[in-house]
Short mmCIF file of C-alpha atoms in Angstrom, two decimals:
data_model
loop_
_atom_site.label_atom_id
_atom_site.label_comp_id
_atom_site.label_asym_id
_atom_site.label_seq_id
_atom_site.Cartn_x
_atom_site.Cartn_y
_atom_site.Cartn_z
CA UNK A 1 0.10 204.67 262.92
CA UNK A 2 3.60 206.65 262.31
CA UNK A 3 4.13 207.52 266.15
CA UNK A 4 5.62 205.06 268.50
CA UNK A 5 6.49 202.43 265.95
CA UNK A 6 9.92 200.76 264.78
CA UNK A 7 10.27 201.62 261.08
CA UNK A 8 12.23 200.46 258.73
CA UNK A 9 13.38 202.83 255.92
CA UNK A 10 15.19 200.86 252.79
CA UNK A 11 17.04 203.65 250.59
CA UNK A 12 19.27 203.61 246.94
CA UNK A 13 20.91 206.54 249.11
CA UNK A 14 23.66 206.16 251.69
CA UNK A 15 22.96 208.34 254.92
CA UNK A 16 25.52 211.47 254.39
CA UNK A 17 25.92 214.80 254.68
CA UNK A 18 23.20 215.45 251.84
CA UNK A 19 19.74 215.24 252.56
CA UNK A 20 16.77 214.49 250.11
CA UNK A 21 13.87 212.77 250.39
CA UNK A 22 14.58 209.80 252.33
CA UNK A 23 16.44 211.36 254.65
CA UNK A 24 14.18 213.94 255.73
CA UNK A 25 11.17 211.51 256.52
CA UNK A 26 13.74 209.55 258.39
CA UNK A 27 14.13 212.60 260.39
CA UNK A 28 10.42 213.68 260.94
CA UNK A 29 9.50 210.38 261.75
CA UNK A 30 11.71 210.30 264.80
CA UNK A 31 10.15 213.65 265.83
CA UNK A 32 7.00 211.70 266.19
CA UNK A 33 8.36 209.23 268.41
CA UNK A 34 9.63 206.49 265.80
CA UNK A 35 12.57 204.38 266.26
CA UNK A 36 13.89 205.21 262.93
CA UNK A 37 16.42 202.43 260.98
CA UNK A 38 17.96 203.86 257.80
CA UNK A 39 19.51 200.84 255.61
CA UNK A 40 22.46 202.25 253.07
CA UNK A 41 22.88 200.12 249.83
CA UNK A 42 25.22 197.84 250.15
CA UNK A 43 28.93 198.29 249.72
CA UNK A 44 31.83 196.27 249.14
CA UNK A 45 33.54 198.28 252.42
CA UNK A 46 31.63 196.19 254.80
CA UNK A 47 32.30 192.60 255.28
CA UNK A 48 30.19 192.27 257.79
CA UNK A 49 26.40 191.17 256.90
CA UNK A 50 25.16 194.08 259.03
CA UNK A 51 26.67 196.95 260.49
CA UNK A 52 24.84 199.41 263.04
CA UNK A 53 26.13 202.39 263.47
CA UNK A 54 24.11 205.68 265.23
CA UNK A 55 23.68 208.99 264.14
CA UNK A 56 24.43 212.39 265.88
CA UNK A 57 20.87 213.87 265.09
CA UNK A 58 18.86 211.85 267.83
CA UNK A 59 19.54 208.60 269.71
CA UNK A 60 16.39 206.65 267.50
CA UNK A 61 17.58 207.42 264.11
CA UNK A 62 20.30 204.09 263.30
CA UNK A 63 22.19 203.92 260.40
CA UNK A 64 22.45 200.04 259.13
CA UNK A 65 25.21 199.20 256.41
CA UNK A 66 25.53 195.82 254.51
CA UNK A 67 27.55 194.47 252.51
CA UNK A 68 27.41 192.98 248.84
CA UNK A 69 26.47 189.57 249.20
CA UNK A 70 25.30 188.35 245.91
CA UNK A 71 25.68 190.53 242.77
CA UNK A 72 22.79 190.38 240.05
CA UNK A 73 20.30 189.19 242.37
CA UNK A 74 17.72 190.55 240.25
CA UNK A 75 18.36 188.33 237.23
CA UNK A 76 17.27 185.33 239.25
CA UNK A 77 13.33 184.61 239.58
CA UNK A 78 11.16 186.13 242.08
CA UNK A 79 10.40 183.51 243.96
CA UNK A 80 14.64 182.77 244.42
CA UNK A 81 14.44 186.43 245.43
CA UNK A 82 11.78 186.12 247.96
CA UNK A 83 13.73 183.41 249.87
CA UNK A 84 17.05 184.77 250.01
CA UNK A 85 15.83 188.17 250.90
CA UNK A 86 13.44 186.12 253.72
CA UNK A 87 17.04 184.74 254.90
CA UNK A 88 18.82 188.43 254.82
CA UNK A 89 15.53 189.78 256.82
CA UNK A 90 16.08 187.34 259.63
CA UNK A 91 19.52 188.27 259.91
CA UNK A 92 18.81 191.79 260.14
CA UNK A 93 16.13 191.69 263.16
CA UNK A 94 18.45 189.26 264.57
CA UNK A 95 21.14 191.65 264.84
CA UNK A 96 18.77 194.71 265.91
CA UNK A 97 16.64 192.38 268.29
CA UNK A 98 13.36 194.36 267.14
CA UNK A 99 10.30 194.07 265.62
CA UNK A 100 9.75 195.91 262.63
CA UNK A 101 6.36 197.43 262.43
CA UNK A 102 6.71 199.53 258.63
CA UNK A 103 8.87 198.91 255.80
CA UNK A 104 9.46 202.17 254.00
CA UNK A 105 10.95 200.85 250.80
CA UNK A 106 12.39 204.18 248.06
CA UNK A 107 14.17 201.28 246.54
CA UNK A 108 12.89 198.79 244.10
CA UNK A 109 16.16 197.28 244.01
CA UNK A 110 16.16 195.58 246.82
CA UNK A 111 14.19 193.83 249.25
CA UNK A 112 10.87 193.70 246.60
CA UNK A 113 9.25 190.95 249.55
CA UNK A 114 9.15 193.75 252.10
CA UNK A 115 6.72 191.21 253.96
CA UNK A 116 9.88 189.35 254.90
CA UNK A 117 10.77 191.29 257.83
CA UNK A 118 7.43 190.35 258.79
CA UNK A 119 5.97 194.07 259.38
CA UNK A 120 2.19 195.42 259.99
CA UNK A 121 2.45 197.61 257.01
CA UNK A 122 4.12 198.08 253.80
CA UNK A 123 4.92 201.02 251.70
CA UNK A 124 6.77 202.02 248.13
CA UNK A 125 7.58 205.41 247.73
CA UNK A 126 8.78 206.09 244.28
CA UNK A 127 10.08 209.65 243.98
CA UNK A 128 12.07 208.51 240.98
CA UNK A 129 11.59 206.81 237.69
CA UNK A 130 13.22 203.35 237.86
CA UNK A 131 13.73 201.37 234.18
CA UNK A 132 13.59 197.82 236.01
CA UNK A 133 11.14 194.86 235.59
CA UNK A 134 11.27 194.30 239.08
CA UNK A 135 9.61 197.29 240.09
CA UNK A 136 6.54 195.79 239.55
CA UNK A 137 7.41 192.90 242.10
CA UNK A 138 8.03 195.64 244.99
CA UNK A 139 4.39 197.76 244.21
CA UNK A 140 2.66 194.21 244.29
CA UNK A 141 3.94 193.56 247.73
CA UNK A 142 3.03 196.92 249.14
CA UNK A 143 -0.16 197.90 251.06
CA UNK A 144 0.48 201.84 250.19
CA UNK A 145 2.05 202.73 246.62
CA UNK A 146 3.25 206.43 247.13
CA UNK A 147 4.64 208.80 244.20
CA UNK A 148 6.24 212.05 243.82
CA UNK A 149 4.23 213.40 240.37
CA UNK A 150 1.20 211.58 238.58
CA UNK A 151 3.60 210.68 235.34
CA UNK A 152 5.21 208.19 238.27
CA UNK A 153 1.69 206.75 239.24
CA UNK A 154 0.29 206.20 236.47
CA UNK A 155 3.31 203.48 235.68
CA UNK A 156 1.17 201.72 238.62
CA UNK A 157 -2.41 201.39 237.27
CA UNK A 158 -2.74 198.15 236.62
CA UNK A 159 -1.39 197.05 240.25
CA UNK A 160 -4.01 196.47 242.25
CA UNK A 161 -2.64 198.68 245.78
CA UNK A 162 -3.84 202.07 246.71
CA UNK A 163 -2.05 204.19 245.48
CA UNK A 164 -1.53 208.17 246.00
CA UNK A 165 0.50 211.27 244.68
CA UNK A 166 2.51 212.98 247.52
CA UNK A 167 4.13 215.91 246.42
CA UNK A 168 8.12 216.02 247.36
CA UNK A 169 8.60 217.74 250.61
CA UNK A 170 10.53 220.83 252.46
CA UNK A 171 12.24 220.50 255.90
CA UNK A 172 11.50 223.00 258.12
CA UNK A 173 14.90 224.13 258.23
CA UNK A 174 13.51 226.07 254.82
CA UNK A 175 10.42 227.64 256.93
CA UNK A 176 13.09 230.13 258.80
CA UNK A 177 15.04 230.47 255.91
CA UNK A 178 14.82 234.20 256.22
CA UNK A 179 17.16 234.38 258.85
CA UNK A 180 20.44 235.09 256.57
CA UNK A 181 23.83 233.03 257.46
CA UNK A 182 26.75 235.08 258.89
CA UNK A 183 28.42 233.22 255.86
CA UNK A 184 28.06 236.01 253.05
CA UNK A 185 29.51 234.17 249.79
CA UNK A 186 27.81 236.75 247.56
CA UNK A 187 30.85 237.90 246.00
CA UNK A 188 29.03 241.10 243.86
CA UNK A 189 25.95 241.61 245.91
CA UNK A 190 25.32 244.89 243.13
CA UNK A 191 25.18 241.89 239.80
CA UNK A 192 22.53 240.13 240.04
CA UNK A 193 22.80 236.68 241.40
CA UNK A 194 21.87 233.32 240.47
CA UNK A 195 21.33 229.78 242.54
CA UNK A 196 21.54 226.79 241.17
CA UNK A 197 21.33 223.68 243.69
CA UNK A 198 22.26 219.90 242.42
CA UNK A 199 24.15 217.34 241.64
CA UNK A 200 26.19 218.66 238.58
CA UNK A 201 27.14 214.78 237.59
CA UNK A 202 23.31 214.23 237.30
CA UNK A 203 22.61 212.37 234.25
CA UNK A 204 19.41 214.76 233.08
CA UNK A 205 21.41 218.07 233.34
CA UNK A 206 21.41 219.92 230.21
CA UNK A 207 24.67 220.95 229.77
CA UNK A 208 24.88 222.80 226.14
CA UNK A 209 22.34 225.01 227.39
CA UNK A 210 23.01 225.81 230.74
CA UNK A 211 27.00 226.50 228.82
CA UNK A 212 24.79 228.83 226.77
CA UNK A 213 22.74 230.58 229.50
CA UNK A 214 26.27 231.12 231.45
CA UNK A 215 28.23 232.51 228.15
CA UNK A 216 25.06 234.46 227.04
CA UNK A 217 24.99 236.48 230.49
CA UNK A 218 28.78 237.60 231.30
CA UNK A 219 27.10 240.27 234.56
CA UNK A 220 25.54 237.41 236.26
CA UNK A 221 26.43 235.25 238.56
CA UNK A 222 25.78 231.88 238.93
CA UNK A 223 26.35 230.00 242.36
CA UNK A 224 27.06 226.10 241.67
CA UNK A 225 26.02 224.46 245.10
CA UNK A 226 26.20 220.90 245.46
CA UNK A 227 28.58 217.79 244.40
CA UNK A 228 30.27 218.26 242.09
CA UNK A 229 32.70 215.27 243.38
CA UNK A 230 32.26 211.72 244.64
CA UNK A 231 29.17 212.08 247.10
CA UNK A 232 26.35 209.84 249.56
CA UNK A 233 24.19 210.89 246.05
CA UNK A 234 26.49 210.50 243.55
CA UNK A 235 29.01 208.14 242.99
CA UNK A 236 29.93 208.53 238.78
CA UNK A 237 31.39 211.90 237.35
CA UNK A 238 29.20 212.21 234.03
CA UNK A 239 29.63 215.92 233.63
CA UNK A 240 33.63 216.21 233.71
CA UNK A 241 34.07 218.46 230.82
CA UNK A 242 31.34 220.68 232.57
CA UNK A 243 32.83 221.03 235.63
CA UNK A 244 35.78 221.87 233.61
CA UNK A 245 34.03 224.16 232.19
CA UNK A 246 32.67 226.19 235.31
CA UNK A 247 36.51 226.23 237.39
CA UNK A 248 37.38 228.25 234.16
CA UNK A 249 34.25 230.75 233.97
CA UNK A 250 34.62 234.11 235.83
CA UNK A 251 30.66 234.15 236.55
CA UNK A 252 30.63 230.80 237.35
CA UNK A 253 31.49 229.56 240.95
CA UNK A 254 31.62 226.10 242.19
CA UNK A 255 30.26 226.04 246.59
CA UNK A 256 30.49 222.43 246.79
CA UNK A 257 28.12 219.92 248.85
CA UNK A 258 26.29 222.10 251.60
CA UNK A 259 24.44 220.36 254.32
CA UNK A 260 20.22 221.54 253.98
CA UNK A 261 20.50 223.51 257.62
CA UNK A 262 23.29 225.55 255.74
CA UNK A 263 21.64 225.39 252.41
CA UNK A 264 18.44 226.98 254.39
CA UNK A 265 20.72 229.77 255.89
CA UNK A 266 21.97 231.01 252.29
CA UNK A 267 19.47 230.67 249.67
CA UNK A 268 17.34 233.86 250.48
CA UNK A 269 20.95 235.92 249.34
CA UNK A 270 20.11 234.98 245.52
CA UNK A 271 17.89 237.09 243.05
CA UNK A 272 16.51 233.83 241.34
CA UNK A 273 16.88 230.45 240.67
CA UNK A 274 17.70 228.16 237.71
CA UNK A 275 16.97 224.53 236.70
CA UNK A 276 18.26 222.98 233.62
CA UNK A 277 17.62 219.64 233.25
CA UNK A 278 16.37 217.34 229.88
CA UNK A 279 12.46 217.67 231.21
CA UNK A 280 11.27 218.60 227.75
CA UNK A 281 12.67 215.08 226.52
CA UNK A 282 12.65 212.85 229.82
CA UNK A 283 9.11 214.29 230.58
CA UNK A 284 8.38 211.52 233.14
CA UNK A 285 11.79 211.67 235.03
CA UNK A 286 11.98 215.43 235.39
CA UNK A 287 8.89 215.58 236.35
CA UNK A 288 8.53 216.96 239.50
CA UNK A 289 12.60 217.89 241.14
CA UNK A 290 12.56 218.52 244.40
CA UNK A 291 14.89 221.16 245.17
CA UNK A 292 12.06 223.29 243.49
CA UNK A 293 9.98 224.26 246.81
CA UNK A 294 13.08 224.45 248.41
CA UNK A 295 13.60 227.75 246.12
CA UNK A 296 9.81 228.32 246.18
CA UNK A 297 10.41 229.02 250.12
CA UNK A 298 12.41 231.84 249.56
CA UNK A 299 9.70 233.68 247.36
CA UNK A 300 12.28 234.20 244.62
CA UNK A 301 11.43 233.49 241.16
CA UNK A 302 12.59 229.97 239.30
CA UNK A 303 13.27 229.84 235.48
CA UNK A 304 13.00 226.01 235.06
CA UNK A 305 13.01 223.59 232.36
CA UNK A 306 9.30 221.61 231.52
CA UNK A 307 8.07 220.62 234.74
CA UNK A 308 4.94 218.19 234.28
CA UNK A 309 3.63 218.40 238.00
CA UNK A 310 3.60 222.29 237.19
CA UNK A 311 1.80 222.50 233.79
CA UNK A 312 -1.04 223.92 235.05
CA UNK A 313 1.05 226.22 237.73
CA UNK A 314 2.63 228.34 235.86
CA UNK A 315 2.03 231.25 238.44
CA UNK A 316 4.69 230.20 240.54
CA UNK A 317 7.83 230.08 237.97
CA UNK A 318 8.95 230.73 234.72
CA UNK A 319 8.95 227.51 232.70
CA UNK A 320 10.18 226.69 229.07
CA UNK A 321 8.53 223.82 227.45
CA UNK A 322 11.25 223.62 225.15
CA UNK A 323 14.94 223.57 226.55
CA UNK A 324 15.99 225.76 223.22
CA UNK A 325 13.35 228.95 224.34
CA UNK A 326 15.22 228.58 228.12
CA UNK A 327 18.53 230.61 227.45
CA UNK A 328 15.55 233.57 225.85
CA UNK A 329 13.39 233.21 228.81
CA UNK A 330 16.34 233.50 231.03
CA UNK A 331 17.42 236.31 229.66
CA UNK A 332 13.88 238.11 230.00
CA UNK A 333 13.51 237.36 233.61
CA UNK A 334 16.75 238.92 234.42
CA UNK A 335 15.77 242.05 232.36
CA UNK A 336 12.44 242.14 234.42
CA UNK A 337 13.62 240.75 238.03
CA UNK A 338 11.36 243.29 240.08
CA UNK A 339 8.35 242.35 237.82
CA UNK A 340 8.85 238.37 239.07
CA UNK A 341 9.64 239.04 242.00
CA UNK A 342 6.65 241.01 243.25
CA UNK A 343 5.95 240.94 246.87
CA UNK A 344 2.40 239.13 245.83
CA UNK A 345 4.55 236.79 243.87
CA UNK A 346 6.74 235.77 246.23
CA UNK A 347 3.89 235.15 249.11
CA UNK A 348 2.32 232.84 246.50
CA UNK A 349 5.39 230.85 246.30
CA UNK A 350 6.20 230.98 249.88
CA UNK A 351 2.52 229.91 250.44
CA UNK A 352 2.79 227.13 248.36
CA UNK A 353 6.13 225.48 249.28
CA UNK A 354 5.15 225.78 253.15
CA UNK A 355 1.81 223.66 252.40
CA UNK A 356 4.48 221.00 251.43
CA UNK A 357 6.33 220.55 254.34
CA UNK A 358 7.54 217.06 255.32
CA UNK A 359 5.88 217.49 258.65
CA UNK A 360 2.50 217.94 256.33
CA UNK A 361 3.01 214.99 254.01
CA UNK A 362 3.59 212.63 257.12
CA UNK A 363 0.18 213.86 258.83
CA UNK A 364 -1.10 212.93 255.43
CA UNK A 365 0.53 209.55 255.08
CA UNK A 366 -0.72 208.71 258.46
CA UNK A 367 -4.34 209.63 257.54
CA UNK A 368 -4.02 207.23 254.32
CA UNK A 369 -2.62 204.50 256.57
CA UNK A 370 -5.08 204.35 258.91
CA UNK A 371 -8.08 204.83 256.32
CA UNK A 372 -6.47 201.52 254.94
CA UNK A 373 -5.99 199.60 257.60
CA UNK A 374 -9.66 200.62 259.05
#
């Protein structure tokens, strides 16, 4: 089913220079073949209804940007909803003069009648929580529910779809990750070293205690990489005082937004890991990041916040189930690297995170699609 097709992937993420979920099946689905059409959210910059533009990374992977045509659709009733967005379909395959075989819909904001571009198969793939009523209309209207971590599925039992758990993915630029980038930003290779990968104006991040972990250890170093800025992921600056914060720590240093080929290049030149979100409070939205297998792949250790996918996995990282016991258990693992980071150790986690490859998952998507539509 997912070779040779025309698919139609609807993200809340605008196609940039960072990649996460949606953007990496975009790309392994053109590897198999697929004529690939990423629609951005809307934006006010286009006045145009549609606007086609084409990517550098292969000739079947389109970008399509709209523009803002009625705010607060999602007040009005469904069946308003289903008519308009039956209008804004037809105006889309106009433009690309195609037939769409899949929706691919990571956005319950838009487009909940996926059946209006008149496809063969429709599928919601919630790798986040979303806090809207019309969530529900979107899973109703799918033939394939997909979600990152049970917490997210189980929001989904009483819809009447199948529905399974795919775990978030790694690219394969994170398979040959141990071949180290000429670009050596390891200031003091002889301290010991410390990733940290995100969004730093994510609205989860624990800031008091990440401050704490950072004042607490003076000879470590922390590497900040990610937005930290306006970004295609993040578009409000909620952590201002925190950025602040990090331009004026010496053991703090802010790498900016680094595309995943790089990002796959460097990350083997930390000693560990951290994550510091609000998972021991916002259990079901923290429950499964995936940046984590990205780390995972380079067999280093990861001292996390409470991860729910990873309750019952706590082999493969060091995890607090309170956010107070994290600066403590932070502390430890630095005192007791080599004992984390054990050769037998870091197989496990290497193991683990290749099993999850976004190659992988789409063999196993396919398999689900096809038992369904048999």
């Amino acid at each position: 089913m997912l070779t040779n097709k025309t698919i139609l992937i609807i993200s809340p993420e605008s196609w940039g220079e960072i990649f996460i979920s949606k953007h990496h099946y975009a790309v392994e689905l053109v590897k198999r073949r697929n004529k690939v059409y990423f629609l951005n959210p809307p934006s006010f910059k286009y006045t145009n209804k549609f606007v086609i533009e084409a990517t550098d990374l292969d000739e079947n992977l389109l970008i399509i940007n709209n523009s803002v045509l009625i705010r607060g659709l999602n007040f009005f009733p469904y069946l308003f909803r289903k008519l308009f967005q039956k209008y804004l379909a037809k105006k889309l395959l106009d433009e690309i003069e195609s037939k769409i075989d899949i929706v691919w819909s990571f956005d319950p904001f838009r487009f909940q009648y996926m059946h209006a571009f008149q496809p063969k198969f429709c599928i919601y793939h919630a790798v986040d929580i979303h806090n809207c009523d019309v969530e529900r209309d979107i899973a109703c209207c799918a033939d394939l529910i997909l979600g990152s971590s049970e917490k997210i599925l189980e929001r989904f039992n009483d819809v009447n779809v199948p529905k399974f758990k795919i775990n978030h993915g790694l690219s394969e630029n994170f398979i040959m990750n141990n071949v180290t980038s000429k670009r050596q930003f390891i200031r003091k290779p002889e301290r010991v070293n410390v990733g940290y990968v995100g969004n730093l104006h994510y609205q989860y991040l624990d800031v008091p205690v990440l401050e704490k972990i950072i004042l607490d250890n003076p000879n470590v170093d922390f590497y900040f990489i990610g937005p930290y800025e306006e970004s295609n992921v993040s578009s409000k600056a909620l952590n201002e005082m925190f950025v602040l914060f990090l331009e004026s720590s010496k053991n703090a240093f802010l790498m900016g937004v680094m595309s995943s080929q790089d990002l796959a290049k460097c990350i083997s030149q930390f000693d560990l890991f951290l994550m510091c979100y609000t998972g021991d409070k916002n259990v079901a939205e923290m429950a499964n990041p995936h940046k984590i297998l990205e780390f995972f792949s380079t067999g280093k250790v990861v001292v996390s916040h409470y991860i729910d996918e990873y309750k019952e996995k706590k082999d493969l990282l060091v995890m607090a189930d309170d956010n107070d016991l994290l600066p403590f258990m932070f502390r430890n693992t630095i005192e007791n690297l080599e004992k984390f980071n054990t050769e037998e150790m870091s197989h496990m986690r290497m193991s683990y995170a290749f099993e999850n490859t976004y190659s992988n998952h789409i063999k196993r998507i396919d398999d689900l699609i096809i038992n369904i539509v048999d």
